mmCIF file with all atom_site columns, C-alpha atoms in Angstrom:
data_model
loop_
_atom_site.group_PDB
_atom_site.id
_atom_site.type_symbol
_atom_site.label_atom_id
_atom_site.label_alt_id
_atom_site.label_comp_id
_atom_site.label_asym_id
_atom_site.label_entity_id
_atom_site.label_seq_id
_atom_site.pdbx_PDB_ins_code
_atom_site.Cartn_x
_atom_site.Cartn_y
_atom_site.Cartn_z
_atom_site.occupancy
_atom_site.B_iso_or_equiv
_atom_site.pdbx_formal_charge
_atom_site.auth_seq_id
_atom_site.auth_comp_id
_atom_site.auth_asym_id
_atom_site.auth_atom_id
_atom_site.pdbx_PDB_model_num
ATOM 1   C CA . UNK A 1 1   ? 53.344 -25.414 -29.890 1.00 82.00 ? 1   UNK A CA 1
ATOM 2   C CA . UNK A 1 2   ? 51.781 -28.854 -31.689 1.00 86.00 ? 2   UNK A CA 1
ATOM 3   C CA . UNK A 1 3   ? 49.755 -27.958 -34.482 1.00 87.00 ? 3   UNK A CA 1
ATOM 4   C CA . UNK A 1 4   ? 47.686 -31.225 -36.038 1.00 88.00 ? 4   UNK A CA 1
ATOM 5   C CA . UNK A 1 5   ? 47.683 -31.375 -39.696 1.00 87.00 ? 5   UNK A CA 1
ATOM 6   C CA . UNK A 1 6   ? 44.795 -32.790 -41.242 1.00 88.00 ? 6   UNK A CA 1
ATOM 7   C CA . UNK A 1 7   ? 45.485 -32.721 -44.847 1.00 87.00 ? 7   UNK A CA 1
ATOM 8   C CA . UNK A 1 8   ? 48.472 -33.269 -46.863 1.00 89.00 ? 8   UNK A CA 1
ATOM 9   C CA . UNK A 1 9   ? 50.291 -29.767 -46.545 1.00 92.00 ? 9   UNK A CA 1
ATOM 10  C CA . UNK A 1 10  ? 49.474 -26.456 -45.813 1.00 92.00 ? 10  UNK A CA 1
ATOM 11  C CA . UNK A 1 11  ? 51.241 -23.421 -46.602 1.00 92.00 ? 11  UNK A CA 1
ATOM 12  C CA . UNK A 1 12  ? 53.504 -21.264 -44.317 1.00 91.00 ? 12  UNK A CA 1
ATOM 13  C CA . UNK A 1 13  ? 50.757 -18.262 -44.662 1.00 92.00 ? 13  UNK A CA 1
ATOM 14  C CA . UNK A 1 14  ? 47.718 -20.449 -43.968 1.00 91.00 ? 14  UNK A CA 1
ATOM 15  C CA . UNK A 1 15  ? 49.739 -21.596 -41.208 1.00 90.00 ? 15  UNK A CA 1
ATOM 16  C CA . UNK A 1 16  ? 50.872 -18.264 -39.213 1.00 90.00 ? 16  UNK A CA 1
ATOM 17  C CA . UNK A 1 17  ? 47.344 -16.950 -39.940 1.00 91.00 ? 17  UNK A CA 1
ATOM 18  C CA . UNK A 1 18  ? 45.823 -20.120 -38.469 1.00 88.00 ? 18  UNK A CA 1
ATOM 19  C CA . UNK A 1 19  ? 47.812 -19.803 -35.120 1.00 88.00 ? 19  UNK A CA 1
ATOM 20  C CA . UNK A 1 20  ? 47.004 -15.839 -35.055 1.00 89.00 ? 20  UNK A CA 1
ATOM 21  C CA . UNK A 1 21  ? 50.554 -14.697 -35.634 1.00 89.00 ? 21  UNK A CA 1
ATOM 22  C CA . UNK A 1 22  ? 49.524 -13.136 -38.354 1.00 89.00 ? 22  UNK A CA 1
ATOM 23  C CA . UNK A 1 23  ? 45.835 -11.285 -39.145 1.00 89.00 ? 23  UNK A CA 1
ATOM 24  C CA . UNK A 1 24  ? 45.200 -11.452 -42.997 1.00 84.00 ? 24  UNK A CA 1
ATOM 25  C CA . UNK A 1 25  ? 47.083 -13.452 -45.513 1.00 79.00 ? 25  UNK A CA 1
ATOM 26  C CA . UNK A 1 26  ? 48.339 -9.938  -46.831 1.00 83.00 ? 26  UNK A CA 1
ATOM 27  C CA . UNK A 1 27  ? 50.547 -9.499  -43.564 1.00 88.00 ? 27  UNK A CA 1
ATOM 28  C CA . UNK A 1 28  ? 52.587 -12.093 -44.636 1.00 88.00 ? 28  UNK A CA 1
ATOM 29  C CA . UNK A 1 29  ? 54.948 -10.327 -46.975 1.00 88.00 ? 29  UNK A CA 1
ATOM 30  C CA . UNK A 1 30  ? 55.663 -7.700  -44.495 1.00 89.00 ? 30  UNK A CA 1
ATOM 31  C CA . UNK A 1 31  ? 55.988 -10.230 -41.196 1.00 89.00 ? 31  UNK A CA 1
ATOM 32  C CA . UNK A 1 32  ? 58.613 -12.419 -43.269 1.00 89.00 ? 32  UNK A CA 1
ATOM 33  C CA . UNK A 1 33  ? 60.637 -9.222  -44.102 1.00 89.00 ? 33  UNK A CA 1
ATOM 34  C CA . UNK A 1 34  ? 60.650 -8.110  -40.759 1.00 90.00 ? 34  UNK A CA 1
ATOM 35  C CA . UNK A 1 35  ? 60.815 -11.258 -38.966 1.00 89.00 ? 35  UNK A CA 1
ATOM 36  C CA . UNK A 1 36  ? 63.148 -14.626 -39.384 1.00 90.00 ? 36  UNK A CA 1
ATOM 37  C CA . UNK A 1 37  ? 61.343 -17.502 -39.882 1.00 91.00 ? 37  UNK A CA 1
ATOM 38  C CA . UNK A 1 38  ? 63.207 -20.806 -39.656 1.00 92.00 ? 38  UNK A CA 1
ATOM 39  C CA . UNK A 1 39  ? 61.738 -24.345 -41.853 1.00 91.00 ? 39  UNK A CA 1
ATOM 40  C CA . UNK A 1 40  ? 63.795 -26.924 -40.080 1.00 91.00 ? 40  UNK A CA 1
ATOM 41  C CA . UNK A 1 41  ? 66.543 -24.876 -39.080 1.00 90.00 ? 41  UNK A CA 1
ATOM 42  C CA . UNK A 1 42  ? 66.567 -23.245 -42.571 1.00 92.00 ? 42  UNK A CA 1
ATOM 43  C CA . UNK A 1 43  ? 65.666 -19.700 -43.149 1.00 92.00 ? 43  UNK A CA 1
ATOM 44  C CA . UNK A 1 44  ? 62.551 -19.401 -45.032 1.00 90.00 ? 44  UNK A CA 1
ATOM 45  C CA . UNK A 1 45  ? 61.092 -16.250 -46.440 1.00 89.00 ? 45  UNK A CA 1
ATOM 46  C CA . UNK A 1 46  ? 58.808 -17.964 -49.299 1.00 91.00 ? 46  UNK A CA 1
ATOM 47  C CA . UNK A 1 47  ? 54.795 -17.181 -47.948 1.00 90.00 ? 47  UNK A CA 1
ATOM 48  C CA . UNK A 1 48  ? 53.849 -20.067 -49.999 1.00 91.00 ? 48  UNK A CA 1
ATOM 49  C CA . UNK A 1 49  ? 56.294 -22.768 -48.963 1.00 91.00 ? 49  UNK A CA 1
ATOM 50  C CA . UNK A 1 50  ? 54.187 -25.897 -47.896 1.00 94.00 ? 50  UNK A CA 1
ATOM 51  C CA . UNK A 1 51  ? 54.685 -27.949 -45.007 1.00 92.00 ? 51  UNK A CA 1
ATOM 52  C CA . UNK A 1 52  ? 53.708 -31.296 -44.381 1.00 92.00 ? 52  UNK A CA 1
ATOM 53  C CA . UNK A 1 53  ? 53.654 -33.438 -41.039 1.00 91.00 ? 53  UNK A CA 1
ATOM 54  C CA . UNK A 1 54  ? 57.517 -33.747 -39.041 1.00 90.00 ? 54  UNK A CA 1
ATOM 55  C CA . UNK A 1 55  ? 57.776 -29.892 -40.123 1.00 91.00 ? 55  UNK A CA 1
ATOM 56  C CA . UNK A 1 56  ? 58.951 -27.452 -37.536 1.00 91.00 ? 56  UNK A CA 1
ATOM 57  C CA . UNK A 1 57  ? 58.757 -23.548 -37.563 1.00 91.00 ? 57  UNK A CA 1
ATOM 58  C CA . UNK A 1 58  ? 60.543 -21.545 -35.401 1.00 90.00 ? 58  UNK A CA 1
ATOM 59  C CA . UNK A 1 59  ? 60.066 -17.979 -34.788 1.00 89.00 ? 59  UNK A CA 1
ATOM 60  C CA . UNK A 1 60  ? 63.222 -16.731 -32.843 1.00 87.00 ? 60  UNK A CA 1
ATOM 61  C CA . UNK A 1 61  ? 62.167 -13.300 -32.159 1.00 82.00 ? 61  UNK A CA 1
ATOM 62  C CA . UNK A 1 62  ? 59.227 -14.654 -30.351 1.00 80.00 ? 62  UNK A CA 1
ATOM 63  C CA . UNK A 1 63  ? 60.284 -17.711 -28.980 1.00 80.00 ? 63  UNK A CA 1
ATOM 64  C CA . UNK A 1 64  ? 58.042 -19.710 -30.609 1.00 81.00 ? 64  UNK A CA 1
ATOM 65  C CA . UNK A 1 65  ? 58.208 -23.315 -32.284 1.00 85.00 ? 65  UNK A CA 1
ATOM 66  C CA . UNK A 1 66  ? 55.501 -24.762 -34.130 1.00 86.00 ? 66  UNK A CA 1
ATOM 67  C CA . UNK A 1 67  ? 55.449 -28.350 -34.800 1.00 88.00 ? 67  UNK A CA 1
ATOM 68  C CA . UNK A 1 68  ? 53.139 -30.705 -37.174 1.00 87.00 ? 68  UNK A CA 1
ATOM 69  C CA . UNK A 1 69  ? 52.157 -33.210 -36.378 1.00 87.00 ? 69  UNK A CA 1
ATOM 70  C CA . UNK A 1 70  ? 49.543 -36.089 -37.651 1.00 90.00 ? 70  UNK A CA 1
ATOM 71  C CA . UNK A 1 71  ? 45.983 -36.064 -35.712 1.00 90.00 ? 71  UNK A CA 1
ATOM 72  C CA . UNK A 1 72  ? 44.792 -39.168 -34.224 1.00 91.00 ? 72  UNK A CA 1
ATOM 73  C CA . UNK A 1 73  ? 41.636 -41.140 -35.507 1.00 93.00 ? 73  UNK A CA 1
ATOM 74  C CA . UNK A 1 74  ? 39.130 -39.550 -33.293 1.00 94.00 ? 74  UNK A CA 1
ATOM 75  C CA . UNK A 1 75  ? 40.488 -36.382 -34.057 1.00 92.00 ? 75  UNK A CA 1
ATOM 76  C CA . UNK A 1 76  ? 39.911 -36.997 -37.933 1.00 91.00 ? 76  UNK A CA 1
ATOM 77  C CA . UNK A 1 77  ? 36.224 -38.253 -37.416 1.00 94.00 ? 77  UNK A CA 1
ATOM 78  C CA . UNK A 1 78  ? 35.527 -35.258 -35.198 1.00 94.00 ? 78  UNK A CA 1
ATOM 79  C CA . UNK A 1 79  ? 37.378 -32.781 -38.052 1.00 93.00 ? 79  UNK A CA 1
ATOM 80  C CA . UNK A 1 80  ? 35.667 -35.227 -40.742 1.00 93.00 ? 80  UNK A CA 1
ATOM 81  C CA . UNK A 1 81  ? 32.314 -34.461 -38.640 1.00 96.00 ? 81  UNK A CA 1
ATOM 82  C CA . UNK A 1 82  ? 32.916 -30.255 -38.061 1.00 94.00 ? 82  UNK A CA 1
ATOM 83  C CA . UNK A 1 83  ? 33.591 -30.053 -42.160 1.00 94.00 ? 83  UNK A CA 1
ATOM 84  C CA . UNK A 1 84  ? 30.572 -31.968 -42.960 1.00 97.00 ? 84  UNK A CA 1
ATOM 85  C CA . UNK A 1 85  ? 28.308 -29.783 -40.896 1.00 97.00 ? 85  UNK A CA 1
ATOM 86  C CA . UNK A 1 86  ? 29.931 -26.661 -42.444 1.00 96.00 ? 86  UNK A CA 1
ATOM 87  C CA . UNK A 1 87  ? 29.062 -27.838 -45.685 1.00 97.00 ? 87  UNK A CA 1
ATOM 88  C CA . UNK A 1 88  ? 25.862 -28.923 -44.475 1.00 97.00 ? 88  UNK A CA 1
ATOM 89  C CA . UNK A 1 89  ? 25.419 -24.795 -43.452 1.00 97.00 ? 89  UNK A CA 1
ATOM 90  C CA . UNK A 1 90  ? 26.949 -23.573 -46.262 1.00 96.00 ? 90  UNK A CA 1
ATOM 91  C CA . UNK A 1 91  ? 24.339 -25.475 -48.572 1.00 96.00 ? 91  UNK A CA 1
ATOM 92  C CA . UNK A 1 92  ? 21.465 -24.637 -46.341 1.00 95.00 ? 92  UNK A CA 1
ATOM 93  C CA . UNK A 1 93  ? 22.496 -20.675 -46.944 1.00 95.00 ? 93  UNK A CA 1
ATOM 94  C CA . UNK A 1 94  ? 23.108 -21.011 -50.652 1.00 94.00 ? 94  UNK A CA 1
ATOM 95  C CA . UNK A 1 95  ? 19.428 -22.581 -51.218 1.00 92.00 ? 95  UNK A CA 1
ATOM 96  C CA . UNK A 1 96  ? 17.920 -20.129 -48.983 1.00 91.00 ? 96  UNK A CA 1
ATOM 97  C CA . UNK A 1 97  ? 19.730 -17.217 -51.119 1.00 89.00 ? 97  UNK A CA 1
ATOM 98  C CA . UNK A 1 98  ? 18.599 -18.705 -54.222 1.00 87.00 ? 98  UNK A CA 1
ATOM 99  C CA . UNK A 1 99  ? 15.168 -18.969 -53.012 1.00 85.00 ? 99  UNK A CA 1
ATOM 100 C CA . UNK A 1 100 ? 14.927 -15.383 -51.643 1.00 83.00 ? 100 UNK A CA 1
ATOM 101 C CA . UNK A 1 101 ? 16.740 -14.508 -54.999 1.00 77.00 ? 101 UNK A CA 1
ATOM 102 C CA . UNK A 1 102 ? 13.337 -16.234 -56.753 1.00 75.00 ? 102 UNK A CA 1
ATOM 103 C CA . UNK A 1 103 ? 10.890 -14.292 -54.531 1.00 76.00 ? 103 UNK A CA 1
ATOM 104 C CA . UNK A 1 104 ? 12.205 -10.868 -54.956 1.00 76.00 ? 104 UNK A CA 1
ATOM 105 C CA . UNK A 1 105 ? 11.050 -9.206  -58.832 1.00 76.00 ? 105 UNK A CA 1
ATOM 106 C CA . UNK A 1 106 ? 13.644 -8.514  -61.128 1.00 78.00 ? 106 UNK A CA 1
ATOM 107 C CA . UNK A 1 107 ? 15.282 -4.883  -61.765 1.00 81.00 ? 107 UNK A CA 1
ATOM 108 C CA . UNK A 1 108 ? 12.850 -4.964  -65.060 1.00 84.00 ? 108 UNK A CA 1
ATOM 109 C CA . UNK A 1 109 ? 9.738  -5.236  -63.093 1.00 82.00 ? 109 UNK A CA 1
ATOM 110 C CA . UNK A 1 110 ? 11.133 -2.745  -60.205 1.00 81.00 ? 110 UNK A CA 1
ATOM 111 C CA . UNK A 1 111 ? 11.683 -0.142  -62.947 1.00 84.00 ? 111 UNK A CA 1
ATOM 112 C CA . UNK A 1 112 ? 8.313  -0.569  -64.302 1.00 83.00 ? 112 UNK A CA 1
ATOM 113 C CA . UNK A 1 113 ? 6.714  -0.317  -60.341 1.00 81.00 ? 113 UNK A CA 1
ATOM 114 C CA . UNK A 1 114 ? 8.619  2.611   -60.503 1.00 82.00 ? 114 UNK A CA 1
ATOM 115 C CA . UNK A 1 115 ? 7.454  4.207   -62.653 1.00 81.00 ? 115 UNK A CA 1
ATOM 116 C CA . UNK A 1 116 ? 3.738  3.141   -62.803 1.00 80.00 ? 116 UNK A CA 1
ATOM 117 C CA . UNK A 1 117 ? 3.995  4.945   -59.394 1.00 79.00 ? 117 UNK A CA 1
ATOM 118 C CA . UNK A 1 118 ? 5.459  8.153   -60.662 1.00 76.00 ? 118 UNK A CA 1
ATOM 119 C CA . UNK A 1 119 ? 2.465  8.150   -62.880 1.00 77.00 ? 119 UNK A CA 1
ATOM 120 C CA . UNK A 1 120 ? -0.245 7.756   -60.685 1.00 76.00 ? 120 UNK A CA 1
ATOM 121 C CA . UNK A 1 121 ? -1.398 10.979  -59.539 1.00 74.00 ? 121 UNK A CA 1
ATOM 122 C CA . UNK A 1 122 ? -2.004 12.429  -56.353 1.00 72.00 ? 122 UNK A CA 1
ATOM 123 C CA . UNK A 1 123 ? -5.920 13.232  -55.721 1.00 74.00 ? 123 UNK A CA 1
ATOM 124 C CA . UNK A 1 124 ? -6.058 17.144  -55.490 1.00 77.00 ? 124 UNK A CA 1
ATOM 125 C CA . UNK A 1 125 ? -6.251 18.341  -51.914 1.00 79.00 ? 125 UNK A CA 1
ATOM 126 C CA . UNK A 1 126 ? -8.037 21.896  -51.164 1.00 81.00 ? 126 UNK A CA 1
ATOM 127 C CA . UNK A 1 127 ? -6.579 23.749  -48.845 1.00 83.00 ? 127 UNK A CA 1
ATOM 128 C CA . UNK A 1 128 ? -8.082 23.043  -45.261 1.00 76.00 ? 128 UNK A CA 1
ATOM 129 C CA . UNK A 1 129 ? -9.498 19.785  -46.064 1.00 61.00 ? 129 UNK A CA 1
#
């Protein structure tokens, strides 16, 4: 398996999560005690060990080998492009929480609603009106 690395290094956990071998970054203590993970041919139980492009994994128990490798151009503008629009969302969310933060009143005036509500009396009702 190729796997193109677009920034410097990335860490063996980021790495196994990122393929789906693993589900969580928590599952990676227990996968690297029960498994044997190989960093060039050298046993490698460290979660946080970084790997950078010419790298290779192997996974013996499930015949796997995972090598980095660097992206080409067009594959950098188009990862360039997909991080910019996440960004792009990610801001777009944060100013639309911030306005809807704005718009809603503050626990201070809820309380008082509250309880200018609880004051307010019913009108009386007679019985089979």
């Amino acid at each position: 398996m190729e796997y193109k690395l677009f920034d410097e290094f990335i860490t063996l956990q980021a790495l196994l999560k990122e393929v789906g071998i693993i589900q969580s970054g928590g599952a990676i203590k227990s996968f690297l005690t029960d498994h044997q993970v190989f960093f060039n041919g050298e046993l490698e139980n460290r979660r946080g060990k970084k790997l950078r492009i010419g790298d290779v994994i192997s996974l013996p128990d499930r015949e796997l080998e995972i090598v980095l490798l660097a992206p080409s151009q067009e594959e950098i503008l188009e990862h360039q492009e997909e991080q910019a629009e996440k960004k792009r969302v990610a801001d777009l969310v944060k100013a639309m929480n911030k306005n809807l933060k704005k718009s809603q009143p503050t626990k201070k005036e809820q309380k008082k609603r509250k309880l200018e509500q609880k004051n307010k009396k019913a009108p009386v009702r007679f019985p089979g009106t």
